[in-house]
Amino acid sequence: MADITQLLQSLVTGVGVGLIYGLVGIGFCVIYNASGIVNFAQGVFVMLGGMVCHALLTRLGLPLVLAAILTVPIVAAVGMLIETLVVRPMWNRGATMFAIILATLATQIMIERITILTLGDQPRSIPSFTEGGPLKLGDVAVGYQLFWILGCGALMVGLLWLFFTRTRTGRALRACSQNREAAALLGIPVSRMLLVSFALSAALGAVAGILVTPTQVTAFNVGTPFGVNGFIAAIIGGFGSAAGALAGGVLLGVLQAAAIVLFGAGFKNVAALSTLLVVLLLFPSGIFAGLKGFRRAA
């Protein structure tokens, strides 16, 4: 049986990983709000965030800050390519949402194979943003990287709120989420908004990948677990609220951490899927659906 210190230490780790799940979940919400599409290639952006940042550090010798800054637009460009080459042609032909979802899954597999060929199949890691540590709180050690994850997670939610409520593009995206046909009649370029949503979603995934890679290794195949857990976080949050998705990610991360300590590592996925089932049965609109943040109109 785990002692209280081990449990608390695991829960601290769970909060950090859960915030990453939350950022991935927000990426799901951004695209869904704009188009109704669930992009199951979302996890690959997290993988690319870590892998591209590592490549810029090691192959080009760039400083960590510059490598991290350059990684975000590079991954955002990948998101725009997915929208332009895969999603938009199917969208224009009137393909079903199920077909588009399958196409995004196939795209993730393709990007993973390209990553193996270009960046290799070995695990990678990058240095922590702040050297030293960890910070000791009693018997519990808190790495400085957790504070970066906490701060950046809160910053992303705040910036997204400002974007969706204070900018013309953000308001146009919200209009598309409410009624795409009416938005088009009002002169809003709906196809361009879809492109913006993919770029924004990919950028969020890249930020998540950059933040988490100093705490655990990344590789070509980490996108799927992050994508699945981010999807569950979005469902817990109501699949429309940025703050809800972040809160859902934290809850999921903490539950997984507790399951690992109490029952073993094999119960990590059991905890995630059990949480998903309970939420779908008891809270079909999401546990945190009432939290303020951009969301798709009912």
Short mmCIF file of C-alpha atoms in Angstrom, two decimals:
data_model
loop_
_atom_site.label_atom_id
_atom_site.label_comp_id
_atom_site.label_asym_id
_atom_site.label_seq_id
_atom_site.Cartn_x
_atom_site.Cartn_y
_atom_site.Cartn_z
CA MET A 1 0.00 0.00 0.00
CA ALA A 2 1.42 3.41 -0.93
CA ASP A 3 2.23 5.86 1.87
CA ILE A 4 0.84 9.39 1.89
CA THR A 5 4.08 10.97 0.66
CA GLN A 6 4.24 8.69 -2.37
CA LEU A 7 0.59 9.41 -3.13
CA LEU A 8 1.05 13.18 -2.85
CA GLN A 9 4.16 13.05 -5.05
CA SER A 10 2.26 11.11 -7.68
CA LEU A 11 -0.65 13.54 -7.55
CA VAL A 12 1.71 16.47 -8.17
CA THR A 13 3.00 14.67 -11.25
CA GLY A 14 -0.59 13.96 -12.26
CA VAL A 15 -1.46 17.65 -12.15
CA GLY A 16 1.40 18.45 -14.55
CA VAL A 17 0.48 15.71 -17.01
CA GLY A 18 -3.21 16.61 -16.65
CA LEU A 19 -2.54 20.20 -17.68
CA ILE A 20 -0.93 18.86 -20.85
CA TYR A 21 -4.04 16.75 -21.46
CA GLY A 22 -6.05 19.91 -20.97
CA LEU A 23 -4.09 21.83 -23.60
CA VAL A 24 -4.61 18.97 -26.04
CA GLY A 25 -8.31 18.96 -25.16
CA ILE A 26 -8.53 22.69 -25.88
CA GLY A 27 -7.08 21.94 -29.33
CA PHE A 28 -9.94 19.51 -29.94
CA CYS A 29 -12.43 22.16 -28.83
CA VAL A 30 -11.02 24.87 -31.10
CA ILE A 31 -11.57 22.83 -34.27
CA TYR A 32 -14.88 21.39 -33.10
CA ASN A 33 -16.22 24.83 -32.26
CA ALA A 34 -15.34 26.15 -35.70
CA SER A 35 -16.47 23.21 -37.82
CA GLY A 36 -18.00 20.37 -35.83
CA ILE A 37 -15.00 18.20 -36.84
CA VAL A 38 -13.21 16.03 -34.27
CA ASN A 39 -9.55 16.01 -35.33
CA PHE A 40 -8.06 12.73 -34.14
CA ALA A 41 -4.64 13.81 -35.41
CA GLN A 42 -4.48 16.28 -32.51
CA GLY A 43 -2.06 14.13 -30.53
CA VAL A 44 0.49 14.20 -33.32
CA PHE A 45 0.96 17.94 -32.77
CA VAL A 46 2.15 17.19 -29.22
CA MET A 47 4.66 14.71 -30.59
CA LEU A 48 5.87 17.17 -33.22
CA GLY A 49 6.24 19.89 -30.60
CA GLY A 50 8.79 17.85 -28.68
CA MET A 51 10.51 16.25 -31.66
CA VAL A 52 10.88 19.43 -33.71
CA CYS A 53 12.13 21.41 -30.71
CA HIS A 54 14.73 18.71 -30.00
CA ALA A 55 15.83 18.71 -33.65
CA LEU A 56 16.27 22.49 -33.64
CA LEU A 57 18.30 22.21 -30.43
CA THR A 58 20.59 19.39 -31.50
CA ARG A 59 20.87 19.68 -35.28
CA LEU A 60 20.91 23.46 -35.63
CA GLY A 61 22.34 24.25 -32.22
CA LEU A 62 19.72 26.88 -31.43
CA PRO A 63 19.15 28.11 -27.87
CA LEU A 64 16.24 26.48 -26.06
CA VAL A 65 14.09 29.61 -26.04
CA LEU A 66 14.55 30.26 -29.75
CA ALA A 67 14.00 26.57 -30.61
CA ALA A 68 10.75 26.55 -28.61
CA ILE A 69 9.52 29.77 -30.24
CA LEU A 70 10.28 28.52 -33.76
CA THR A 71 8.67 25.14 -33.11
CA VAL A 72 5.20 26.60 -32.60
CA PRO A 73 4.79 28.17 -36.10
CA ILE A 74 6.40 25.12 -37.73
CA VAL A 75 3.85 22.78 -36.14
CA ALA A 76 1.07 25.28 -36.86
CA ALA A 77 2.08 25.10 -40.53
CA VAL A 78 1.69 21.30 -40.37
CA GLY A 79 -1.83 21.80 -39.03
CA MET A 80 -2.61 24.14 -41.91
CA LEU A 81 -1.29 21.56 -44.40
CA ILE A 82 -3.57 18.91 -42.90
CA GLU A 83 -6.54 21.22 -43.30
CA THR A 84 -5.59 22.24 -46.85
CA LEU A 85 -4.62 18.85 -48.25
CA VAL A 86 -6.88 16.47 -46.31
CA VAL A 87 -9.81 18.12 -44.56
CA ARG A 88 -10.82 20.89 -46.96
CA PRO A 89 -11.12 18.72 -50.11
CA MET A 90 -13.36 16.29 -48.20
CA TRP A 91 -15.29 19.19 -46.66
CA ASN A 92 -15.89 20.74 -50.10
CA ARG A 93 -17.12 17.42 -51.49
CA GLY A 94 -19.63 17.08 -48.66
CA ALA A 95 -17.94 14.08 -47.04
CA THR A 96 -19.48 12.78 -43.83
CA MET A 97 -17.91 13.69 -40.50
CA PHE A 98 -17.11 10.01 -39.95
CA ALA A 99 -15.09 9.94 -43.17
CA ILE A 100 -13.22 13.12 -42.19
CA ILE A 101 -12.43 11.66 -38.76
CA LEU A 102 -11.01 8.52 -40.40
CA ALA A 103 -8.95 10.74 -42.69
CA THR A 104 -7.44 12.56 -39.70
CA LEU A 105 -6.55 9.20 -38.14
CA ALA A 106 -4.83 8.13 -41.35
CA THR A 107 -3.00 11.46 -41.44
CA GLN A 108 -1.64 10.89 -37.95
CA ILE A 109 -0.23 7.51 -38.96
CA MET A 110 1.35 9.04 -42.06
CA ILE A 111 2.97 11.87 -40.06
CA GLU A 112 4.34 9.34 -37.56
CA ARG A 113 6.01 7.40 -40.40
CA ILE A 114 7.45 10.60 -41.86
CA THR A 115 8.80 11.48 -38.41
CA ILE A 116 10.58 8.13 -38.19
CA LEU A 117 12.22 8.68 -41.57
CA THR A 118 13.29 12.27 -40.88
CA LEU A 119 13.90 12.53 -37.14
CA GLY A 120 14.44 8.90 -36.18
CA ASP A 121 12.62 6.44 -33.94
CA GLN A 122 14.61 6.92 -30.73
CA PRO A 123 13.17 8.68 -27.67
CA ARG A 124 14.15 12.32 -27.26
CA SER A 125 14.13 14.86 -24.43
CA ILE A 126 14.94 18.53 -24.00
CA PRO A 127 16.32 20.42 -20.96
CA SER A 128 14.04 21.94 -18.37
CA PHE A 129 13.26 25.61 -18.86
CA THR A 130 14.63 26.41 -15.38
CA GLU A 131 17.74 24.68 -14.08
CA GLY A 132 18.03 23.34 -10.57
CA GLY A 133 15.39 22.20 -8.18
CA PRO A 134 13.19 20.52 -7.38
CA LEU A 135 11.34 22.69 -4.88
CA LYS A 136 10.74 20.83 -1.62
CA LEU A 137 7.33 21.18 0.00
CA GLY A 138 7.75 19.02 3.06
CA ASP A 139 8.52 15.55 1.76
CA VAL A 140 7.06 16.31 -1.69
CA ALA A 141 9.38 17.45 -4.49
CA VAL A 142 7.93 19.79 -7.13
CA GLY A 143 9.96 20.28 -10.29
CA TYR A 144 10.28 23.80 -11.65
CA GLN A 145 8.92 22.61 -14.98
CA LEU A 146 5.53 22.08 -13.32
CA PHE A 147 5.31 25.81 -12.66
CA TRP A 148 6.03 26.48 -16.34
CA ILE A 149 3.22 24.09 -17.27
CA LEU A 150 0.85 25.73 -14.78
CA GLY A 151 1.70 29.24 -15.94
CA CYS A 152 1.57 28.47 -19.64
CA GLY A 153 -1.70 26.56 -19.26
CA ALA A 154 -3.35 29.51 -17.53
CA LEU A 155 -1.82 31.89 -20.09
CA MET A 156 -3.18 29.85 -23.01
CA VAL A 157 -6.71 29.89 -21.58
CA GLY A 158 -6.51 33.63 -20.98
CA LEU A 159 -5.16 34.38 -24.44
CA LEU A 160 -7.80 32.19 -26.07
CA TRP A 161 -10.53 33.98 -24.13
CA LEU A 162 -9.21 37.32 -25.34
CA PHE A 163 -8.88 35.98 -28.89
CA PHE A 164 -12.43 34.65 -29.06
CA THR A 165 -14.05 37.62 -27.35
CA ARG A 166 -11.95 40.63 -28.35
CA THR A 167 -10.72 40.02 -31.91
CA ARG A 168 -12.59 40.05 -35.19
CA THR A 169 -11.18 36.66 -36.22
CA GLY A 170 -12.13 35.11 -32.90
CA ARG A 171 -15.68 36.43 -33.11
CA ALA A 172 -15.89 35.12 -36.68
CA LEU A 173 -14.87 31.68 -35.46
CA ARG A 174 -17.58 31.81 -32.80
CA ALA A 175 -20.11 32.83 -35.44
CA CYS A 176 -19.11 29.82 -37.53
CA SER A 177 -19.63 27.55 -34.52
CA GLN A 178 -23.17 28.84 -34.06
CA ASN A 179 -24.31 28.69 -37.68
CA ARG A 180 -21.86 28.26 -40.56
CA GLU A 181 -24.48 28.99 -43.25
CA ALA A 182 -25.56 32.24 -41.59
CA ALA A 183 -21.92 33.21 -41.04
CA ALA A 184 -21.21 32.70 -44.75
CA LEU A 185 -24.21 34.88 -45.66
CA LEU A 186 -22.77 37.61 -43.44
CA GLY A 187 -19.55 37.54 -45.45
CA ILE A 188 -17.41 35.49 -43.06
CA PRO A 189 -14.97 33.27 -45.01
CA VAL A 190 -15.88 29.96 -43.39
CA SER A 191 -13.14 27.97 -45.14
CA ARG A 192 -10.53 30.45 -43.92
CA MET A 193 -11.86 30.14 -40.39
CA LEU A 194 -11.41 26.38 -40.61
CA LEU A 195 -7.79 26.95 -41.63
CA VAL A 196 -7.28 29.30 -38.69
CA SER A 197 -8.77 26.75 -36.29
CA PHE A 198 -6.36 24.03 -37.45
CA ALA A 199 -3.37 26.38 -37.15
CA LEU A 200 -4.44 27.43 -33.65
CA SER A 201 -5.11 23.86 -32.58
CA ALA A 202 -1.72 22.70 -33.88
CA ALA A 203 0.02 25.57 -32.09
CA LEU A 204 -1.63 24.55 -28.81
CA GLY A 205 -0.47 20.97 -29.34
CA ALA A 206 3.05 22.18 -30.03
CA VAL A 207 3.09 24.22 -26.82
CA ALA A 208 1.91 21.14 -24.91
CA GLY A 209 4.65 19.02 -26.47
CA ILE A 210 7.36 21.55 -25.69
CA LEU A 211 6.21 21.87 -22.08
CA VAL A 212 5.96 18.14 -21.35
CA THR A 213 9.12 16.90 -23.09
CA PRO A 214 11.51 18.07 -20.32
CA THR A 215 9.55 15.92 -17.84
CA GLN A 216 9.30 12.77 -19.99
CA VAL A 217 10.76 11.53 -23.23
CA THR A 218 9.01 11.99 -26.54
CA ALA A 219 9.06 9.75 -29.59
CA PHE A 220 7.20 9.26 -32.85
CA ASN A 221 4.46 7.21 -31.15
CA VAL A 222 3.51 9.41 -28.17
CA GLY A 223 0.81 11.23 -30.13
CA THR A 224 -1.85 8.54 -29.74
CA PRO A 225 -1.95 8.38 -25.90
CA PHE A 226 -1.87 12.17 -25.64
CA GLY A 227 -4.60 12.44 -28.26
CA VAL A 228 -6.86 9.91 -26.52
CA ASN A 229 -6.39 11.47 -23.09
CA GLY A 230 -6.86 14.97 -24.51
CA PHE A 231 -10.09 13.82 -26.13
CA ILE A 232 -11.31 12.46 -22.78
CA ALA A 233 -10.33 15.75 -21.10
CA ALA A 234 -12.39 17.66 -23.67
CA ILE A 235 -15.41 15.42 -23.01
CA ILE A 236 -15.07 15.91 -19.25
CA GLY A 237 -14.94 19.65 -19.84
CA GLY A 238 -18.03 19.66 -22.03
CA PHE A 239 -16.29 19.68 -25.45
CA GLY A 240 -16.67 23.40 -25.88
CA SER A 241 -15.12 25.21 -22.94
CA ALA A 242 -11.40 26.00 -22.86
CA ALA A 243 -11.33 26.29 -19.07
CA GLY A 244 -13.48 23.15 -18.82
CA ALA A 245 -11.06 21.15 -20.97
CA LEU A 246 -8.13 22.30 -18.84
CA ALA A 247 -9.98 21.37 -15.64
CA GLY A 248 -10.97 18.04 -17.19
CA GLY A 249 -7.36 17.32 -18.06
CA VAL A 250 -6.22 18.02 -14.50
CA LEU A 251 -8.93 15.73 -13.09
CA LEU A 252 -7.98 12.97 -15.51
CA GLY A 253 -4.26 13.31 -14.75
CA VAL A 254 -4.86 13.16 -11.00
CA LEU A 255 -7.12 10.11 -11.30
CA GLN A 256 -4.56 8.31 -13.45
CA ALA A 257 -1.76 9.14 -11.01
CA ALA A 258 -3.81 7.87 -8.06
CA ALA A 259 -4.66 4.67 -9.95
CA ILE A 260 -0.99 4.02 -10.71
CA VAL A 261 0.05 4.41 -7.07
CA LEU A 262 -2.86 2.51 -5.56
CA PHE A 263 -3.32 -0.30 -8.08
CA GLY A 264 -0.33 -0.34 -10.44
CA ALA A 265 0.72 1.13 -13.77
CA GLY A 266 -1.58 -1.22 -15.66
CA PHE A 267 -4.59 0.64 -14.28
CA LYS A 268 -3.66 3.98 -15.86
CA ASN A 269 -5.76 3.39 -18.97
CA VAL A 270 -8.47 1.68 -16.92
CA ALA A 271 -8.84 4.87 -14.89
CA ALA A 272 -9.04 7.01 -18.04
CA LEU A 273 -11.64 4.87 -19.79
CA SER A 274 -13.66 4.37 -16.61
CA THR A 275 -13.75 8.13 -16.12
CA LEU A 276 -14.92 8.56 -19.71
CA LEU A 277 -17.70 6.01 -19.22
CA VAL A 278 -18.89 7.58 -15.95
CA VAL A 279 -18.94 11.07 -17.46
CA LEU A 280 -20.86 9.92 -20.54
CA LEU A 281 -23.42 8.11 -18.37
CA LEU A 282 -23.90 10.68 -15.60
CA PHE A 283 -22.74 13.98 -17.09
CA PRO A 284 -23.38 13.84 -20.86
CA SER A 285 -22.76 17.60 -21.14
CA GLY A 286 -19.48 17.35 -19.24
CA ILE A 287 -18.61 17.89 -15.59
CA PHE A 288 -17.10 21.34 -16.18
CA ALA A 289 -19.38 22.47 -19.00
CA GLY A 290 -20.46 25.50 -16.98
CA LEU A 291 -16.97 27.00 -16.74
CA LYS A 292 -16.56 30.22 -18.68
CA GLY A 293 -14.67 30.06 -21.94
CA PHE A 294 -15.35 29.91 -25.62
CA ARG A 295 -17.78 27.16 -26.46
CA ARG A 296 -19.94 25.88 -29.26
CA ALA A 297 -23.50 27.12 -29.06
CA ALA A 298 -26.11 24.52 -28.25
#
